[in-house]
Amino acid sequence: MFLKAIPIIMIILPLIGFFVSNETFFGNSHANNALVTIAFIVFNLPWWGKLISIVIGIFWLAASSETNQSEQ
């Protein structure tokens, strides 16, 4: 379940991060939650890191959907 959420996080959060600062979502600190920590890291990436994150997330989703179709 957690592994299915990671590629979606890697696509959506950088898109949001291009337009919104991380202080808006996290303030001065963030919680000790794995997903929140991943989100905080993705928000702090530079623009080229966000683009790499989006590309990796798209490839990850494409590869996982391809294996799901071949299993059926």
mmCIF file of N, CA and C in Angstrom:
data_model
loop_
_atom_site.group_PDB
_atom_site.id
_atom_site.type_symbol
_atom_site.label_atom_id
_atom_site.label_comp_id
_atom_site.label_asym_id
_atom_site.label_seq_id
_atom_site.Cartn_x
_atom_site.Cartn_y
_atom_site.Cartn_z
ATOM 1 N N MET A 1 0.825 -1.195 0.000
ATOM 2 C CA MET A 1 0.000 0.000 0.000
ATOM 3 C C MET A 1 0.871 1.262 0.000
ATOM 4 N N PHE A 2 1.880 1.266 0.866
ATOM 5 C CA PHE A 2 2.761 2.431 0.966
ATOM 6 C C PHE A 2 3.545 2.631 -0.322
ATOM 7 N N LEU A 3 3.993 1.532 -0.940
ATOM 8 C CA LEU A 3 4.764 1.644 -2.176
ATOM 9 C C LEU A 3 3.918 2.150 -3.338
ATOM 10 N N LYS A 4 2.621 1.947 -3.296
ATOM 11 C CA LYS A 4 1.750 2.465 -4.349
ATOM 12 C C LYS A 4 1.556 3.970 -4.235
ATOM 13 N N ALA A 5 1.748 4.520 -3.045
ATOM 14 C CA ALA A 5 1.551 5.954 -2.830
ATOM 15 C C ALA A 5 2.785 6.770 -3.187
ATOM 16 N N ILE A 6 3.952 6.165 -3.156
ATOM 17 C CA ILE A 6 5.188 6.909 -3.387
ATOM 18 C C ILE A 6 5.256 7.536 -4.776
ATOM 19 N N PRO A 7 4.959 6.789 -5.880
ATOM 20 C CA PRO A 7 5.061 7.463 -7.183
ATOM 21 C C PRO A 7 4.065 8.605 -7.348
ATOM 22 N N ILE A 8 2.914 8.484 -6.747
ATOM 23 C CA ILE A 8 1.923 9.557 -6.822
ATOM 24 C C ILE A 8 2.431 10.777 -6.053
ATOM 25 N N ILE A 9 3.045 10.526 -4.899
ATOM 26 C CA ILE A 9 3.645 11.618 -4.124
ATOM 27 C C ILE A 9 4.765 12.276 -4.917
ATOM 28 N N MET A 10 5.552 11.453 -5.630
ATOM 29 C CA MET A 10 6.679 11.978 -6.401
ATOM 30 C C MET A 10 6.234 12.805 -7.596
ATOM 31 N N ILE A 11 4.998 12.673 -8.010
ATOM 32 C CA ILE A 11 4.484 13.459 -9.134
ATOM 33 C C ILE A 11 3.736 14.694 -8.643
ATOM 34 N N ILE A 12 2.831 14.511 -7.715
ATOM 35 C CA ILE A 12 1.932 15.597 -7.308
ATOM 36 C C ILE A 12 2.636 16.650 -6.446
ATOM 37 N N LEU A 13 3.418 16.218 -5.476
ATOM 38 C CA LEU A 13 4.036 17.191 -4.569
ATOM 39 C C LEU A 13 5.023 18.123 -5.254
ATOM 40 N N PRO A 14 5.866 17.653 -6.185
ATOM 41 C CA PRO A 14 6.717 18.633 -6.875
ATOM 42 C C PRO A 14 5.921 19.635 -7.699
ATOM 43 N N LEU A 15 4.805 19.191 -8.282
ATOM 44 C CA LEU A 15 3.968 20.134 -9.021
ATOM 45 C C LEU A 15 3.427 21.220 -8.098
ATOM 46 N N ILE A 16 2.999 20.811 -6.917
ATOM 47 C CA ILE A 16 2.522 21.791 -5.939
ATOM 48 C C ILE A 16 3.688 22.650 -5.454
ATOM 49 N N GLY A 17 4.859 22.024 -5.276
ATOM 50 C CA GLY A 17 6.036 22.737 -4.778
ATOM 51 C C GLY A 17 6.548 23.818 -5.707
ATOM 52 N N PHE A 18 6.243 23.720 -7.007
ATOM 53 C CA PHE A 18 6.637 24.772 -7.931
ATOM 54 C C PHE A 18 5.912 26.079 -7.627
ATOM 55 N N PHE A 19 4.706 25.992 -7.094
ATOM 56 C CA PHE A 19 3.871 27.179 -6.937
ATOM 57 C C PHE A 19 3.660 27.618 -5.493
ATOM 58 N N VAL A 20 3.922 26.735 -4.533
ATOM 59 C CA VAL A 20 3.658 27.040 -3.127
ATOM 60 C C VAL A 20 4.943 26.819 -2.335
ATOM 61 N N SER A 21 5.236 27.707 -1.399
ATOM 62 C CA SER A 21 6.436 27.524 -0.572
ATOM 63 C C SER A 21 6.175 26.470 0.502
ATOM 64 N N ASN A 22 7.248 25.856 1.003
ATOM 65 C CA ASN A 22 7.074 24.809 2.004
ATOM 66 C C ASN A 22 6.627 25.360 3.349
ATOM 67 N N GLU A 23 6.863 26.650 3.641
ATOM 68 C CA GLU A 23 6.401 27.226 4.902
ATOM 69 C C GLU A 23 4.876 27.253 4.982
ATOM 70 N N THR A 24 4.223 27.303 3.828
ATOM 71 C CA THR A 24 2.762 27.308 3.812
ATOM 72 C C THR A 24 2.210 26.011 4.369
ATOM 73 N N PHE A 25 2.825 24.893 4.029
ATOM 74 C CA PHE A 25 2.326 23.594 4.471
ATOM 75 C C PHE A 25 2.917 23.139 5.795
ATOM 76 N N PHE A 26 4.197 23.413 6.028
ATOM 77 C CA PHE A 26 4.872 22.817 7.171
ATOM 78 C C PHE A 26 5.172 23.795 8.293
ATOM 79 N N GLY A 27 5.134 25.081 8.055
ATOM 80 C CA GLY A 27 5.503 26.056 9.076
ATOM 81 C C GLY A 27 6.983 25.965 9.368
ATOM 82 N N ASN A 28 7.362 26.033 10.626
ATOM 83 C CA ASN A 28 8.776 25.948 10.996
ATOM 84 C C ASN A 28 9.224 24.525 11.284
ATOM 85 N N SER A 29 8.286 23.600 11.471
ATOM 86 C CA SER A 29 8.657 22.219 11.771
ATOM 87 C C SER A 29 7.674 21.285 11.084
ATOM 88 N N HIS A 30 8.028 20.009 11.033
ATOM 89 C CA HIS A 30 7.132 19.006 10.471
ATOM 90 C C HIS A 30 7.067 17.810 11.414
ATOM 91 N N ALA A 31 6.010 17.014 11.270
ATOM 92 C CA ALA A 31 5.762 15.896 12.174
ATOM 93 C C ALA A 31 6.706 14.734 11.895
ATOM 94 N N ASN A 32 6.785 13.807 12.822
ATOM 95 C CA ASN A 32 7.586 12.600 12.651
ATOM 96 C C ASN A 32 6.749 11.505 11.991
ATOM 97 N N ASN A 33 6.320 11.763 10.799
ATOM 98 C CA ASN A 33 5.542 10.818 10.011
ATOM 99 C C ASN A 33 6.301 10.596 8.713
ATOM 100 N N ALA A 34 6.356 9.359 8.246
ATOM 101 C CA ALA A 34 7.162 9.045 7.060
ATOM 102 C C ALA A 34 6.682 9.805 5.833
ATOM 103 N N LEU A 35 5.380 9.836 5.594
ATOM 104 C CA LEU A 35 4.859 10.530 4.418
ATOM 105 C C LEU A 35 5.082 12.035 4.501
ATOM 106 N N VAL A 36 4.963 12.587 5.683
ATOM 107 C CA VAL A 36 5.198 14.022 5.855
ATOM 108 C C VAL A 36 6.672 14.342 5.640
ATOM 109 N N THR A 37 7.545 13.452 6.087
ATOM 110 C CA THR A 37 8.978 13.660 5.880
ATOM 111 C C THR A 37 9.328 13.605 4.401
ATOM 112 N N ILE A 38 8.750 12.643 3.664
ATOM 113 C CA ILE A 38 8.967 12.562 2.217
ATOM 114 C C ILE A 38 8.453 13.820 1.536
ATOM 115 N N ALA A 39 7.281 14.264 1.941
ATOM 116 C CA ALA A 39 6.713 15.481 1.359
ATOM 117 C C ALA A 39 7.610 16.683 1.636
ATOM 118 N N PHE A 40 8.150 16.772 2.845
ATOM 119 C CA PHE A 40 9.032 17.883 3.197
ATOM 120 C C PHE A 40 10.294 17.865 2.353
ATOM 121 N N ILE A 41 10.863 16.685 2.140
ATOM 122 C CA ILE A 41 12.072 16.564 1.315
ATOM 123 C C ILE A 41 11.780 16.974 -0.119
ATOM 124 N N VAL A 42 10.659 16.522 -0.669
ATOM 125 C CA VAL A 42 10.309 16.848 -2.059
ATOM 126 C C VAL A 42 10.049 18.340 -2.212
ATOM 127 N N PHE A 43 9.430 18.966 -1.222
ATOM 128 C CA PHE A 43 9.181 20.405 -1.292
ATOM 129 C C PHE A 43 10.469 21.207 -1.257
ATOM 130 N N ASN A 44 11.513 20.683 -0.612
ATOM 131 C CA ASN A 44 12.775 21.403 -0.497
ATOM 132 C C ASN A 44 13.725 21.149 -1.655
ATOM 133 N N LEU A 45 13.364 20.327 -2.609
ATOM 134 C CA LEU A 45 14.222 20.073 -3.760
ATOM 135 C C LEU A 45 14.307 21.309 -4.649
ATOM 136 N N PRO A 46 15.429 21.507 -5.336
ATOM 137 C CA PRO A 46 15.496 22.583 -6.336
ATOM 138 C C PRO A 46 14.630 22.222 -7.536
ATOM 139 N N TRP A 47 14.469 23.151 -8.464
ATOM 140 C CA TRP A 47 13.551 22.925 -9.585
ATOM 141 C C TRP A 47 13.956 21.712 -10.408
ATOM 142 N N TRP A 48 15.252 21.490 -10.618
ATOM 143 C CA TRP A 48 15.678 20.349 -11.423
ATOM 144 C C TRP A 48 15.453 19.041 -10.672
ATOM 145 N N GLY A 49 15.542 19.068 -9.343
ATOM 146 C CA GLY A 49 15.242 17.880 -8.538
ATOM 147 C C GLY A 49 13.770 17.529 -8.589
ATOM 148 N N LYS A 50 12.926 18.562 -8.626
ATOM 149 C CA LYS A 50 11.486 18.321 -8.738
ATOM 150 C C LYS A 50 11.145 17.706 -10.092
ATOM 151 N N LEU A 51 11.811 18.168 -11.148
ATOM 152 C CA LEU A 51 11.578 17.583 -12.473
ATOM 153 C C LEU A 51 12.025 16.123 -12.519
ATOM 154 N N ILE A 52 13.161 15.829 -11.917
ATOM 155 C CA ILE A 52 13.629 14.438 -11.860
ATOM 156 C C ILE A 52 12.651 13.574 -11.072
ATOM 157 N N SER A 53 12.126 14.102 -9.980
ATOM 158 C CA SER A 53 11.151 13.380 -9.172
ATOM 159 C C SER A 53 9.883 13.078 -9.970
ATOM 160 N N ILE A 54 9.419 14.044 -10.747
ATOM 161 C CA ILE A 54 8.222 13.840 -11.570
ATOM 162 C C ILE A 54 8.481 12.762 -12.620
ATOM 163 N N VAL A 55 9.629 12.815 -13.277
ATOM 164 C CA VAL A 55 9.948 11.826 -14.315
ATOM 165 C C VAL A 55 10.062 10.425 -13.719
ATOM 166 N N ILE A 56 10.723 10.293 -12.584
ATOM 167 C CA ILE A 56 10.843 8.983 -11.933
ATOM 168 C C ILE A 56 9.467 8.458 -11.531
ATOM 169 N N GLY A 57 8.616 9.314 -10.998
ATOM 170 C CA GLY A 57 7.267 8.891 -10.621
ATOM 171 C C GLY A 57 6.453 8.425 -11.811
ATOM 172 N N ILE A 58 6.576 9.110 -12.938
ATOM 173 C CA ILE A 58 5.845 8.708 -14.144
ATOM 174 C C ILE A 58 6.341 7.362 -14.649
ATOM 175 N N PHE A 59 7.669 7.182 -14.691
ATOM 176 C CA PHE A 59 8.212 5.897 -15.124
ATOM 177 C C PHE A 59 7.829 4.769 -14.174
ATOM 178 N N TRP A 60 7.795 5.059 -12.876
ATOM 179 C CA TRP A 60 7.428 4.061 -11.884
ATOM 180 C C TRP A 60 5.974 3.624 -12.100
ATOM 181 N N LEU A 61 5.078 4.576 -12.297
ATOM 182 C CA LEU A 61 3.676 4.236 -12.549
ATOM 183 C C LEU A 61 3.508 3.471 -13.856
ATOM 184 N N ALA A 62 4.238 3.871 -14.892
ATOM 185 C CA ALA A 62 4.143 3.176 -16.176
ATOM 186 C C ALA A 62 4.640 1.741 -16.057
ATOM 187 N N ALA A 63 5.724 1.536 -15.352
ATOM 188 C CA ALA A 63 6.269 0.183 -15.190
ATOM 189 C C ALA A 63 5.355 -0.685 -14.340
ATOM 190 N N SER A 64 4.760 -0.114 -13.300
ATOM 191 C CA SER A 64 3.882 -0.913 -12.444
ATOM 192 C C SER A 64 2.575 -1.246 -13.151
ATOM 193 N N SER A 65 2.058 -0.343 -13.965
ATOM 194 C CA SER A 65 0.823 -0.656 -14.693
ATOM 195 C C SER A 65 1.093 -1.674 -15.788
ATOM 196 N N GLU A 66 2.294 -1.657 -16.359
ATOM 197 C CA GLU A 66 2.655 -2.633 -17.388
ATOM 198 C C GLU A 66 2.741 -4.041 -16.793
ATOM 199 N N THR A 67 3.303 -4.164 -15.614
ATOM 200 C CA THR A 67 3.390 -5.485 -14.975
ATOM 201 C C THR A 67 2.024 -5.963 -14.514
ATOM 202 N N ASN A 68 1.147 -5.051 -14.091
ATOM 203 C CA ASN A 68 -0.198 -5.446 -13.705
ATOM 204 C C ASN A 68 -0.988 -5.958 -14.892
ATOM 205 N N GLN A 69 -0.827 -5.368 -16.061
ATOM 206 C CA GLN A 69 -1.545 -5.809 -17.251
ATOM 207 C C GLN A 69 -1.015 -7.151 -17.726
ATOM 208 N N SER A 70 0.286 -7.408 -17.606
ATOM 209 C CA SER A 70 0.846 -8.679 -18.059
ATOM 210 C C SER A 70 0.469 -9.817 -17.130
ATOM 211 N N GLU A 71 0.157 -9.541 -15.858
ATOM 212 C CA GLU A 71 -0.248 -10.582 -14.912
ATOM 213 C C GLU A 71 -1.677 -11.037 -15.168
ATOM 214 N N GLN A 72 -2.496 -10.211 -15.769
ATOM 215 C CA GLN A 72 -3.912 -10.562 -15.963
ATOM 216 C C GLN A 72 -4.131 -11.404 -17.143
#
